[in-house]
Amino acid sequence: EGLPLRISEPRPVQEVVEEARRSLEERGSRIQVEGIDILAGEDIIAGTRQQAARIFEELILNAVKYVSVPGDVTVFLEIDAAVLRCLITNSIDGDPPAADTALSSGLGLKGVRRRIELLGGSFMSRRKDNRWISLFTIPLQERVAEQSAQEAL
């Protein structure tokens, strides 16, 4: 069973974050973001950047959907040693949310995991105390190899 392919470009990450910010503020919650410019820059080759932006959007939407009210969402991205790392956490209520089939297709985190694994990365998503934590890494060796080849010329 394959992933549905999107032909169009992913939404700009800044747009995704601003939409999340508006939604959270309307409910008395907030978002703190660091490093999202990485997904808009040229440090990541186009195909990987597009997939990473789609993964990022899915995880942000998930965090906004399940954040406690009032609560907070925290986003941190970095590139270190040719690996993209993204950490997204959100506060959650004491009891885990019940699966609401009207809110969820049930494919979100499974699809995220599959996309990340296809890129050679890793994904972890779990509850720790009153926070939901999602962390993914994607290796960026292709871009490093491309840069090294250009430098050799």
mmCIF file of C-alpha atoms in Angstrom:
data_model
loop_
_atom_site.group_PDB
_atom_site.id
_atom_site.type_symbol
_atom_site.label_atom_id
_atom_site.label_comp_id
_atom_site.label_asym_id
_atom_site.label_seq_id
_atom_site.Cartn_x
_atom_site.Cartn_y
_atom_site.Cartn_z
ATOM 1 C CA GLU A 1 0.000 0.000 0.000
ATOM 2 C CA GLY A 2 1.617 3.190 -1.172
ATOM 3 C CA LEU A 3 1.460 6.744 0.027
ATOM 4 C CA PRO A 4 -0.717 9.152 -1.891
ATOM 5 C CA LEU A 5 1.607 11.300 -3.958
ATOM 6 C CA ARG A 6 1.155 15.037 -4.088
ATOM 7 C CA ILE A 7 2.134 16.642 -7.353
ATOM 8 C CA SER A 8 1.903 20.172 -6.027
ATOM 9 C CA GLU A 9 4.542 21.909 -3.953
ATOM 10 C CA PRO A 10 4.083 21.629 -0.182
ATOM 11 C CA ARG A 11 2.764 24.680 1.620
ATOM 12 C CA PRO A 12 5.485 27.095 2.743
ATOM 13 C CA VAL A 13 6.513 26.202 6.296
ATOM 14 C CA GLN A 14 6.074 29.795 7.466
ATOM 15 C CA GLU A 15 2.443 29.654 6.292
ATOM 16 C CA VAL A 16 1.898 26.391 8.189
ATOM 17 C CA VAL A 17 3.382 27.909 11.362
ATOM 18 C CA GLU A 18 1.323 31.105 11.083
ATOM 19 C CA GLU A 19 -1.878 29.104 10.609
ATOM 20 C CA ALA A 20 -0.964 27.018 13.663
ATOM 21 C CA ARG A 21 -0.201 30.195 15.644
ATOM 22 C CA ARG A 22 -3.623 31.708 14.814
ATOM 23 C CA SER A 23 -5.458 28.497 15.684
ATOM 24 C CA LEU A 24 -3.596 28.111 18.975
ATOM 25 C CA GLU A 25 -4.038 31.751 20.011
ATOM 26 C CA GLU A 26 -7.794 31.509 19.396
ATOM 27 C CA ARG A 27 -7.828 28.711 21.984
ATOM 28 C CA GLY A 28 -5.530 30.388 24.502
ATOM 29 C CA SER A 29 -2.462 28.352 23.565
ATOM 30 C CA ARG A 30 0.836 29.335 21.988
ATOM 31 C CA ILE A 31 3.630 28.098 19.733
ATOM 32 C CA GLN A 32 7.374 28.616 20.026
ATOM 33 C CA VAL A 33 9.452 27.989 16.903
ATOM 34 C CA GLU A 34 13.178 27.870 16.204
ATOM 35 C CA GLY A 35 14.981 26.961 12.994
ATOM 36 C CA ILE A 36 12.107 26.650 10.509
ATOM 37 C CA ASP A 37 14.054 28.711 7.960
ATOM 38 C CA ILE A 38 16.061 25.515 7.396
ATOM 39 C CA LEU A 39 13.101 24.028 5.507
ATOM 40 C CA ALA A 40 12.864 27.089 3.266
ATOM 41 C CA GLY A 41 16.584 27.275 2.498
ATOM 42 C CA GLU A 42 18.871 25.638 -0.029
ATOM 43 C CA ASP A 43 20.797 23.492 2.468
ATOM 44 C CA ILE A 44 18.525 20.548 1.654
ATOM 45 C CA ILE A 45 18.081 19.219 -1.885
ATOM 46 C CA ALA A 46 14.661 19.979 -3.369
ATOM 47 C CA GLY A 47 13.070 16.497 -3.205
ATOM 48 C CA THR A 48 14.127 15.889 0.393
ATOM 49 C CA ARG A 49 13.100 19.434 1.350
ATOM 50 C CA GLN A 50 9.613 18.899 -0.126
ATOM 51 C CA GLN A 51 9.125 15.642 1.768
ATOM 52 C CA ALA A 52 10.480 17.176 4.989
ATOM 53 C CA ALA A 53 8.051 20.104 4.610
ATOM 54 C CA ARG A 54 5.122 17.687 4.204
ATOM 55 C CA ILE A 55 6.225 15.703 7.255
ATOM 56 C CA PHE A 56 6.643 18.930 9.216
ATOM 57 C CA GLU A 57 3.137 20.094 8.249
ATOM 58 C CA GLU A 58 1.535 16.798 9.287
ATOM 59 C CA LEU A 59 3.272 16.851 12.676
ATOM 60 C CA ILE A 60 2.421 20.525 13.327
ATOM 61 C CA LEU A 61 -1.242 19.924 12.468
ATOM 62 C CA ASN A 62 -1.243 16.911 14.786
ATOM 63 C CA ALA A 63 0.273 18.944 17.636
ATOM 64 C CA VAL A 64 -2.269 21.740 17.156
ATOM 65 C CA LYS A 65 -5.137 19.252 17.058
ATOM 66 C CA TYR A 66 -4.188 17.524 20.326
ATOM 67 C CA VAL A 67 -2.617 20.334 22.397
ATOM 68 C CA SER A 68 -4.112 20.900 25.842
ATOM 69 C CA VAL A 69 -6.024 24.156 26.347
ATOM 70 C CA PRO A 70 -4.408 26.307 27.474
ATOM 71 C CA GLY A 71 -1.173 24.783 26.306
ATOM 72 C CA ASP A 72 1.831 25.110 24.084
ATOM 73 C CA VAL A 73 3.538 23.668 21.036
ATOM 74 C CA THR A 74 7.318 23.816 20.679
ATOM 75 C CA VAL A 75 9.170 23.321 17.389
ATOM 76 C CA PHE A 76 12.926 23.040 16.928
ATOM 77 C CA LEU A 77 14.820 22.248 13.713
ATOM 78 C CA GLU A 78 18.547 21.976 13.103
ATOM 79 C CA ILE A 79 21.048 20.482 10.705
ATOM 80 C CA ASP A 80 23.977 18.834 12.419
ATOM 81 C CA ALA A 81 26.547 16.519 10.821
ATOM 82 C CA ALA A 82 24.503 16.274 7.585
ATOM 83 C CA VAL A 83 21.344 15.241 9.455
ATOM 84 C CA LEU A 84 18.120 17.228 9.642
ATOM 85 C CA ARG A 85 16.587 16.978 13.116
ATOM 86 C CA CYS A 86 13.100 18.161 13.947
ATOM 87 C CA LEU A 87 11.535 18.074 17.406
ATOM 88 C CA ILE A 88 7.870 18.973 17.871
ATOM 89 C CA THR A 89 6.262 18.750 21.283
ATOM 90 C CA ASN A 90 2.885 19.750 22.629
ATOM 91 C CA SER A 91 1.301 19.819 26.042
ATOM 92 C CA ILE A 92 -1.475 17.287 26.536
ATOM 93 C CA ASP A 93 -4.094 16.733 29.170
ATOM 94 C CA GLY A 94 -3.645 14.130 31.884
ATOM 95 C CA ASP A 95 -5.669 11.509 30.017
ATOM 96 C CA PRO A 96 -4.602 10.503 26.526
ATOM 97 C CA PRO A 97 -6.989 11.791 23.865
ATOM 98 C CA ALA A 98 -9.541 9.302 22.619
ATOM 99 C CA ALA A 99 -9.292 8.506 18.936
ATOM 100 C CA ASP A 100 -11.875 10.699 17.249
ATOM 101 C CA THR A 101 -12.485 9.283 13.784
ATOM 102 C CA ALA A 102 -14.031 12.595 12.713
ATOM 103 C CA LEU A 103 -10.735 14.364 13.489
ATOM 104 C CA SER A 104 -8.275 11.771 12.285
ATOM 105 C CA SER A 105 -7.798 9.587 9.246
ATOM 106 C CA GLY A 106 -5.586 7.331 11.359
ATOM 107 C CA LEU A 107 -2.919 7.559 8.644
ATOM 108 C CA GLY A 108 -1.081 10.664 9.882
ATOM 109 C CA LEU A 109 1.690 9.203 12.032
ATOM 110 C CA LYS A 110 1.879 6.004 9.973
ATOM 111 C CA GLY A 111 2.307 8.073 6.820
ATOM 112 C CA VAL A 112 4.886 10.279 8.522
ATOM 113 C CA ARG A 113 6.885 7.229 9.617
ATOM 114 C CA ARG A 114 6.752 5.715 6.120
ATOM 115 C CA ARG A 115 7.900 8.950 4.443
ATOM 116 C CA ILE A 116 10.776 9.380 6.896
ATOM 117 C CA GLU A 117 11.913 5.763 6.532
ATOM 118 C CA LEU A 118 11.850 6.096 2.724
ATOM 119 C CA LEU A 119 14.273 9.006 3.148
ATOM 120 C CA GLY A 120 16.550 6.818 5.310
ATOM 121 C CA GLY A 121 15.574 8.626 8.507
ATOM 122 C CA SER A 122 14.136 7.717 11.873
ATOM 123 C CA PHE A 123 10.957 8.718 13.678
ATOM 124 C CA MET A 124 9.827 8.545 17.284
ATOM 125 C CA SER A 125 6.532 9.777 18.651
ATOM 126 C CA ARG A 126 5.379 9.155 22.207
ATOM 127 C CA ARG A 127 3.934 10.557 25.373
ATOM 128 C CA LYS A 128 6.233 11.642 28.199
ATOM 129 C CA ASP A 129 4.430 12.920 31.263
ATOM 130 C CA ASN A 130 2.053 15.655 30.044
ATOM 131 C CA ARG A 131 3.743 16.198 26.675
ATOM 132 C CA TRP A 132 3.530 14.513 23.314
ATOM 133 C CA ILE A 133 6.948 14.363 21.677
ATOM 134 C CA SER A 134 7.675 13.743 18.002
ATOM 135 C CA LEU A 135 11.252 13.619 16.776
ATOM 136 C CA PHE A 136 12.469 12.835 13.305
ATOM 137 C CA THR A 137 15.847 12.769 11.645
ATOM 138 C CA ILE A 138 16.611 12.646 7.941
ATOM 139 C CA PRO A 139 20.142 12.127 6.613
ATOM 140 C CA LEU A 140 21.284 14.749 4.129
ATOM 141 C CA GLN A 141 24.339 13.007 2.650
ATOM 142 C CA GLU A 142 23.120 13.684 -0.896
ATOM 143 C CA ARG A 143 23.489 17.443 -0.402
ATOM 144 C CA VAL A 144 26.844 17.057 1.344
ATOM 145 C CA ALA A 145 28.107 14.855 -1.496
ATOM 146 C CA GLU A 146 26.804 17.374 -4.038
ATOM 147 C CA GLN A 147 28.579 20.232 -2.234
ATOM 148 C CA SER A 148 31.815 18.216 -2.002
ATOM 149 C CA ALA A 149 31.702 17.477 -5.731
ATOM 150 C CA GLN A 150 31.219 21.171 -6.512
ATOM 151 C CA GLU A 151 34.095 22.138 -4.219
ATOM 152 C CA ALA A 152 36.361 19.620 -5.992
ATOM 153 C CA LEU A 153 35.787 21.347 -9.351
#
